[in-house]
Amino acid sequence: DTGVSQNPRHKITKRGQNVTFRCDPISEHNRLYWYRQTLGQGPEFLTYFQNEAQLEKSRLLSDRFSAERPKGSFSTLEIQRTEQGDSAMYLCASSWGQADTQYFGPGTRLTVL
Amino acid sequence: DAKTTQPPSMDCAEGRAANLPCNHSTISGNEYVYWYRQIHSQGPQYIIHGLKNNETNEMASLIITEDRKSSTLILPHATLRDTAVYYCIVRFNTGKLIFGQGTTLQVKP
């Protein structure tokens, strides 16, 4: 399978715990995006990387959120001190360049109890 | 906010063409129109995109008006598996996608 993969697919955690999600983009795609989707809403942009550089962060990305792409390949999204409002689907997408089509992974569904 | 307007829901009979409209009256000259769909609990799936000309691929056709203020996604022979939320997106130069509420298409037998 050469598509975007995300792990885990589901995560249940208790409020206050830290969680980390991983995204593996399509091989050789240098752009990687993170989005968040709550129930009944369209996905919302969080941040994106060009290679290992994080070029834009949405104001939705509070101080508790951090994303990395250390070697310009896979990326991780960490949420510290989770809150119930963090419950959502976290989506990753990748593209070859700025003007290229983004392809999405299956998402990680987070439930904060 | 997204710069597109779509009807919240539509129905289509199985085997018939589904025509999904989208208004994007403030689109800039170098912005593309993208269509994605999302089947329940899955990631968005790319369908098609275009700038000025009409486009067709194995999934759908995209008709963009001459003034580029609106477009229509056409699924020529809808099946039950086409039931999904369809998003029309005007793409910013940075590449990030701004999703609206989309249109929920229900294909009925």
Short mmCIF file of C-alpha atoms in Angstrom, two decimals:
data_model
loop_
_atom_site.label_atom_id
_atom_site.label_comp_id
_atom_site.label_asym_id
_atom_site.label_seq_id
_atom_site.Cartn_x
_atom_site.Cartn_y
_atom_site.Cartn_z
CA ASP A 1 0.00 0.00 0.00
CA THR A 2 1.60 3.26 -1.08
CA GLY A 3 -0.97 5.62 0.40
CA VAL A 4 -0.77 7.79 3.49
CA SER A 5 -0.85 5.74 6.67
CA GLN A 6 -1.70 6.84 10.19
CA ASN A 7 -1.24 5.12 13.52
CA PRO A 8 -2.98 4.38 15.70
CA ARG A 9 -6.37 4.36 14.03
CA HIS A 10 -8.14 4.78 17.35
CA LYS A 11 -6.97 6.13 20.68
CA ILE A 12 -8.91 6.36 23.91
CA THR A 13 -7.28 8.27 26.73
CA LYS A 14 -8.14 9.90 30.01
CA ARG A 15 -8.19 13.64 30.42
CA GLY A 16 -4.78 14.97 31.33
CA GLN A 17 -2.79 12.26 29.58
CA ASN A 18 -0.42 12.88 26.69
CA VAL A 19 -0.97 11.23 23.31
CA THR A 20 1.13 10.98 20.16
CA PHE A 21 -0.01 10.16 16.65
CA ARG A 22 2.13 9.18 13.70
CA CYS A 23 1.69 9.89 9.99
CA ASP A 24 3.65 8.25 7.19
CA PRO A 25 3.18 10.20 3.95
CA ILE A 26 3.34 8.90 0.42
CA SER A 27 6.97 8.24 -0.44
CA GLU A 28 8.83 11.30 -1.76
CA HIS A 29 6.02 13.70 -0.92
CA ASN A 30 7.73 16.70 0.62
CA ARG A 31 4.62 18.42 1.98
CA LEU A 32 2.74 17.02 4.96
CA TYR A 33 -0.41 18.49 6.45
CA TRP A 34 -2.34 17.89 9.67
CA TYR A 35 -6.07 18.56 9.98
CA ARG A 36 -8.61 18.02 12.73
CA GLN A 37 -12.24 17.07 12.22
CA THR A 38 -14.94 17.15 14.87
CA LEU A 39 -18.29 15.43 14.52
CA GLY A 40 -20.48 16.92 11.81
CA GLN A 41 -17.86 19.42 10.65
CA GLY A 42 -15.44 19.54 7.76
CA PRO A 43 -11.71 19.07 8.44
CA GLU A 44 -9.86 22.10 9.82
CA PHE A 45 -6.26 22.89 8.98
CA LEU A 46 -3.77 22.65 11.85
CA THR A 47 -0.27 22.85 10.42
CA TYR A 48 1.95 21.83 7.54
CA PHE A 49 5.55 20.92 6.80
CA GLN A 50 7.73 21.32 3.77
CA ASN A 51 10.34 18.63 4.28
CA GLU A 52 11.34 19.03 7.95
CA ALA A 53 10.38 22.71 8.22
CA GLN A 54 7.08 23.59 9.85
CA LEU A 55 5.88 26.50 7.73
CA GLU A 56 2.46 27.39 9.09
CA LYS A 57 0.46 26.76 12.23
CA SER A 58 -3.21 27.50 12.70
CA ARG A 59 -4.36 29.36 15.77
CA LEU A 60 -6.27 26.14 16.52
CA LEU A 61 -2.91 24.64 17.43
CA SER A 62 -2.67 25.58 21.09
CA ASP A 63 0.50 25.35 23.18
CA ARG A 64 -0.48 21.83 24.17
CA PHE A 65 -0.07 20.67 20.59
CA SER A 66 3.27 20.05 18.94
CA ALA A 67 4.10 18.56 15.58
CA GLU A 68 7.42 17.39 14.24
CA ARG A 69 8.83 15.98 11.05
CA PRO A 70 12.44 15.43 12.03
CA LYS A 71 13.82 13.79 8.90
CA GLY A 72 11.36 15.12 6.39
CA SER A 73 9.58 11.79 6.14
CA PHE A 74 7.09 10.69 8.84
CA SER A 75 5.51 13.18 11.21
CA THR A 76 4.22 13.04 14.76
CA LEU A 77 1.51 15.10 16.41
CA GLU A 78 1.59 15.22 20.19
CA ILE A 79 -1.13 16.54 22.45
CA GLN A 80 -0.16 17.19 26.03
CA ARG A 81 -2.60 17.28 28.96
CA THR A 82 -5.51 16.20 26.79
CA GLU A 83 -8.93 17.76 27.30
CA GLN A 84 -12.34 16.43 26.34
CA GLY A 85 -12.52 19.09 23.65
CA ASP A 86 -9.57 17.44 21.92
CA SER A 87 -11.77 14.49 20.98
CA ALA A 88 -11.79 14.46 17.20
CA MET A 89 -10.48 12.74 14.09
CA TYR A 90 -6.91 13.80 13.32
CA LEU A 91 -6.16 13.61 9.63
CA CYS A 92 -2.85 13.69 7.82
CA ALA A 93 -2.36 14.48 4.14
CA SER A 94 0.67 14.69 1.89
CA SER A 95 1.53 16.18 -1.46
CA TRP A 96 4.56 16.40 -3.69
CA GLY A 97 4.64 20.17 -3.70
CA GLN A 98 2.66 23.30 -2.94
CA ALA A 99 0.49 23.09 -6.03
CA ASP A 100 0.05 19.35 -5.95
CA THR A 101 -3.02 17.38 -4.90
CA GLN A 102 -3.20 16.39 -1.25
CA TYR A 103 -3.91 12.77 -0.45
CA PHE A 104 -5.34 11.92 2.93
CA GLY A 105 -4.75 9.09 5.32
CA PRO A 106 -7.52 7.21 7.14
CA GLY A 107 -7.19 9.37 10.26
CA THR A 108 -6.71 8.74 13.96
CA ARG A 109 -9.85 8.98 16.06
CA LEU A 110 -9.12 10.33 19.52
CA THR A 111 -11.57 9.98 22.39
CA VAL A 112 -10.74 11.77 25.62
CA LEU A 113 -12.72 10.50 28.61
CA ASP B 1 -13.97 30.55 6.45
CA ALA B 2 -14.32 28.57 3.28
CA LYS B 3 -15.05 30.64 0.20
CA THR B 4 -17.56 28.17 -1.20
CA THR B 5 -21.30 27.60 -0.81
CA GLN B 6 -22.89 24.17 -1.25
CA PRO B 7 -26.38 22.82 -0.56
CA PRO B 8 -26.34 20.85 2.69
CA SER B 9 -27.91 17.73 1.22
CA MET B 10 -29.05 16.11 -2.00
CA ASP B 11 -30.65 12.85 -3.06
CA CYS B 12 -29.99 10.89 -6.22
CA ALA B 13 -31.44 7.70 -7.63
CA GLU B 14 -29.02 4.85 -8.18
CA GLY B 15 -27.85 4.72 -11.79
CA ARG B 16 -28.72 8.32 -12.49
CA ALA B 17 -26.32 11.22 -12.77
CA ALA B 18 -25.62 13.19 -9.59
CA ASN B 19 -25.00 16.89 -10.18
CA LEU B 20 -23.51 18.67 -7.18
CA PRO B 21 -23.34 22.48 -7.40
CA CYS B 22 -20.88 24.82 -5.76
CA ASN B 23 -20.70 28.62 -5.68
CA HIS B 24 -17.33 30.34 -5.32
CA SER B 25 -18.05 33.90 -6.36
CA THR B 26 -14.90 35.39 -4.79
CA ILE B 27 -12.45 32.99 -6.40
CA SER B 28 -9.17 34.53 -7.56
CA GLY B 29 -7.67 33.99 -10.98
CA ASN B 30 -5.01 31.56 -9.84
CA GLU B 31 -7.07 29.53 -7.41
CA TYR B 32 -8.12 26.02 -8.27
CA VAL B 33 -11.42 24.34 -7.50
CA TYR B 34 -10.97 20.97 -5.79
CA TRP B 35 -13.52 18.32 -4.98
CA TYR B 36 -13.09 15.71 -2.27
CA ARG B 37 -15.55 13.29 -0.76
CA GLN B 38 -15.65 11.63 2.61
CA ILE B 39 -17.37 8.39 3.32
CA HIS B 40 -18.34 7.93 6.93
CA SER B 41 -15.36 7.61 9.30
CA GLN B 42 -12.79 7.60 6.49
CA GLY B 43 -10.30 10.21 5.36
CA PRO B 44 -11.29 12.56 2.53
CA GLN B 45 -10.80 11.11 -0.93
CA TYR B 46 -9.61 13.28 -3.80
CA ILE B 47 -12.00 13.32 -6.76
CA ILE B 48 -11.01 15.98 -9.27
CA HIS B 49 -9.79 19.55 -9.64
CA GLY B 50 -9.73 22.28 -12.25
CA LEU B 51 -8.78 25.88 -12.96
CA LYS B 52 -10.73 27.11 -15.98
CA ASN B 53 -11.49 24.23 -18.29
CA ASN B 54 -13.87 21.38 -17.75
CA GLU B 55 -12.18 18.24 -16.49
CA THR B 56 -13.04 14.55 -16.57
CA ASN B 57 -11.46 11.53 -14.98
CA GLU B 58 -12.51 8.00 -14.16
CA MET B 59 -14.52 9.15 -11.17
CA ALA B 60 -16.30 12.30 -12.24
CA SER B 61 -16.56 15.37 -14.43
CA LEU B 62 -16.06 18.95 -13.31
CA ILE B 63 -17.83 21.76 -15.11
CA ILE B 64 -16.60 25.27 -14.29
CA THR B 65 -18.55 28.29 -15.54
CA GLU B 66 -16.80 30.74 -17.80
CA ASP B 67 -16.73 33.42 -15.09
CA ARG B 68 -15.42 30.76 -12.66
CA LYS B 69 -17.93 31.80 -10.02
CA SER B 70 -19.52 28.38 -9.82
CA SER B 71 -18.91 24.77 -10.70
CA THR B 72 -20.72 21.44 -10.83
CA LEU B 73 -19.39 18.02 -10.00
CA ILE B 74 -21.04 15.29 -12.03
CA LEU B 75 -21.05 11.63 -11.05
CA PRO B 76 -22.38 10.11 -14.28
CA HIS B 77 -23.90 6.91 -12.90
CA ALA B 78 -24.28 7.14 -9.15
CA THR B 79 -24.09 3.95 -7.09
CA LEU B 80 -24.91 3.32 -3.45
CA ARG B 81 -21.18 3.50 -2.69
CA ASP B 82 -21.17 7.13 -3.81
CA THR B 83 -23.17 8.08 -0.72
CA ALA B 84 -20.84 10.49 1.07
CA VAL B 85 -20.18 14.10 2.04
CA TYR B 86 -18.82 16.01 -0.96
CA TYR B 87 -16.60 19.03 -0.36
CA CYS B 88 -15.97 21.78 -2.88
CA ILE B 89 -12.81 23.68 -1.98
CA VAL B 90 -11.10 26.73 -3.39
CA ARG B 91 -7.44 26.20 -2.84
CA PHE B 92 -5.19 28.89 -1.41
CA ASN B 93 -1.74 29.44 -2.82
CA THR B 94 -0.12 27.99 0.29
CA GLY B 95 -1.72 24.67 -0.48
CA LYS B 96 -3.75 24.26 2.70
CA LEU B 97 -7.34 23.25 2.13
CA ILE B 98 -10.21 25.14 3.74
CA PHE B 99 -13.18 22.80 4.04
CA GLY B 100 -16.77 23.98 4.41
CA GLN B 101 -19.74 21.90 5.49
CA GLY B 102 -20.03 20.07 2.19
CA THR B 103 -23.04 18.41 0.60
CA THR B 104 -24.31 15.12 1.93
CA LEU B 105 -25.25 13.05 -1.10
CA GLN B 106 -27.62 10.18 -0.46
CA VAL B 107 -27.88 7.71 -3.33
CA LYS B 108 -31.10 5.75 -3.09
CA PRO B 109 -31.97 2.40 -4.68
#
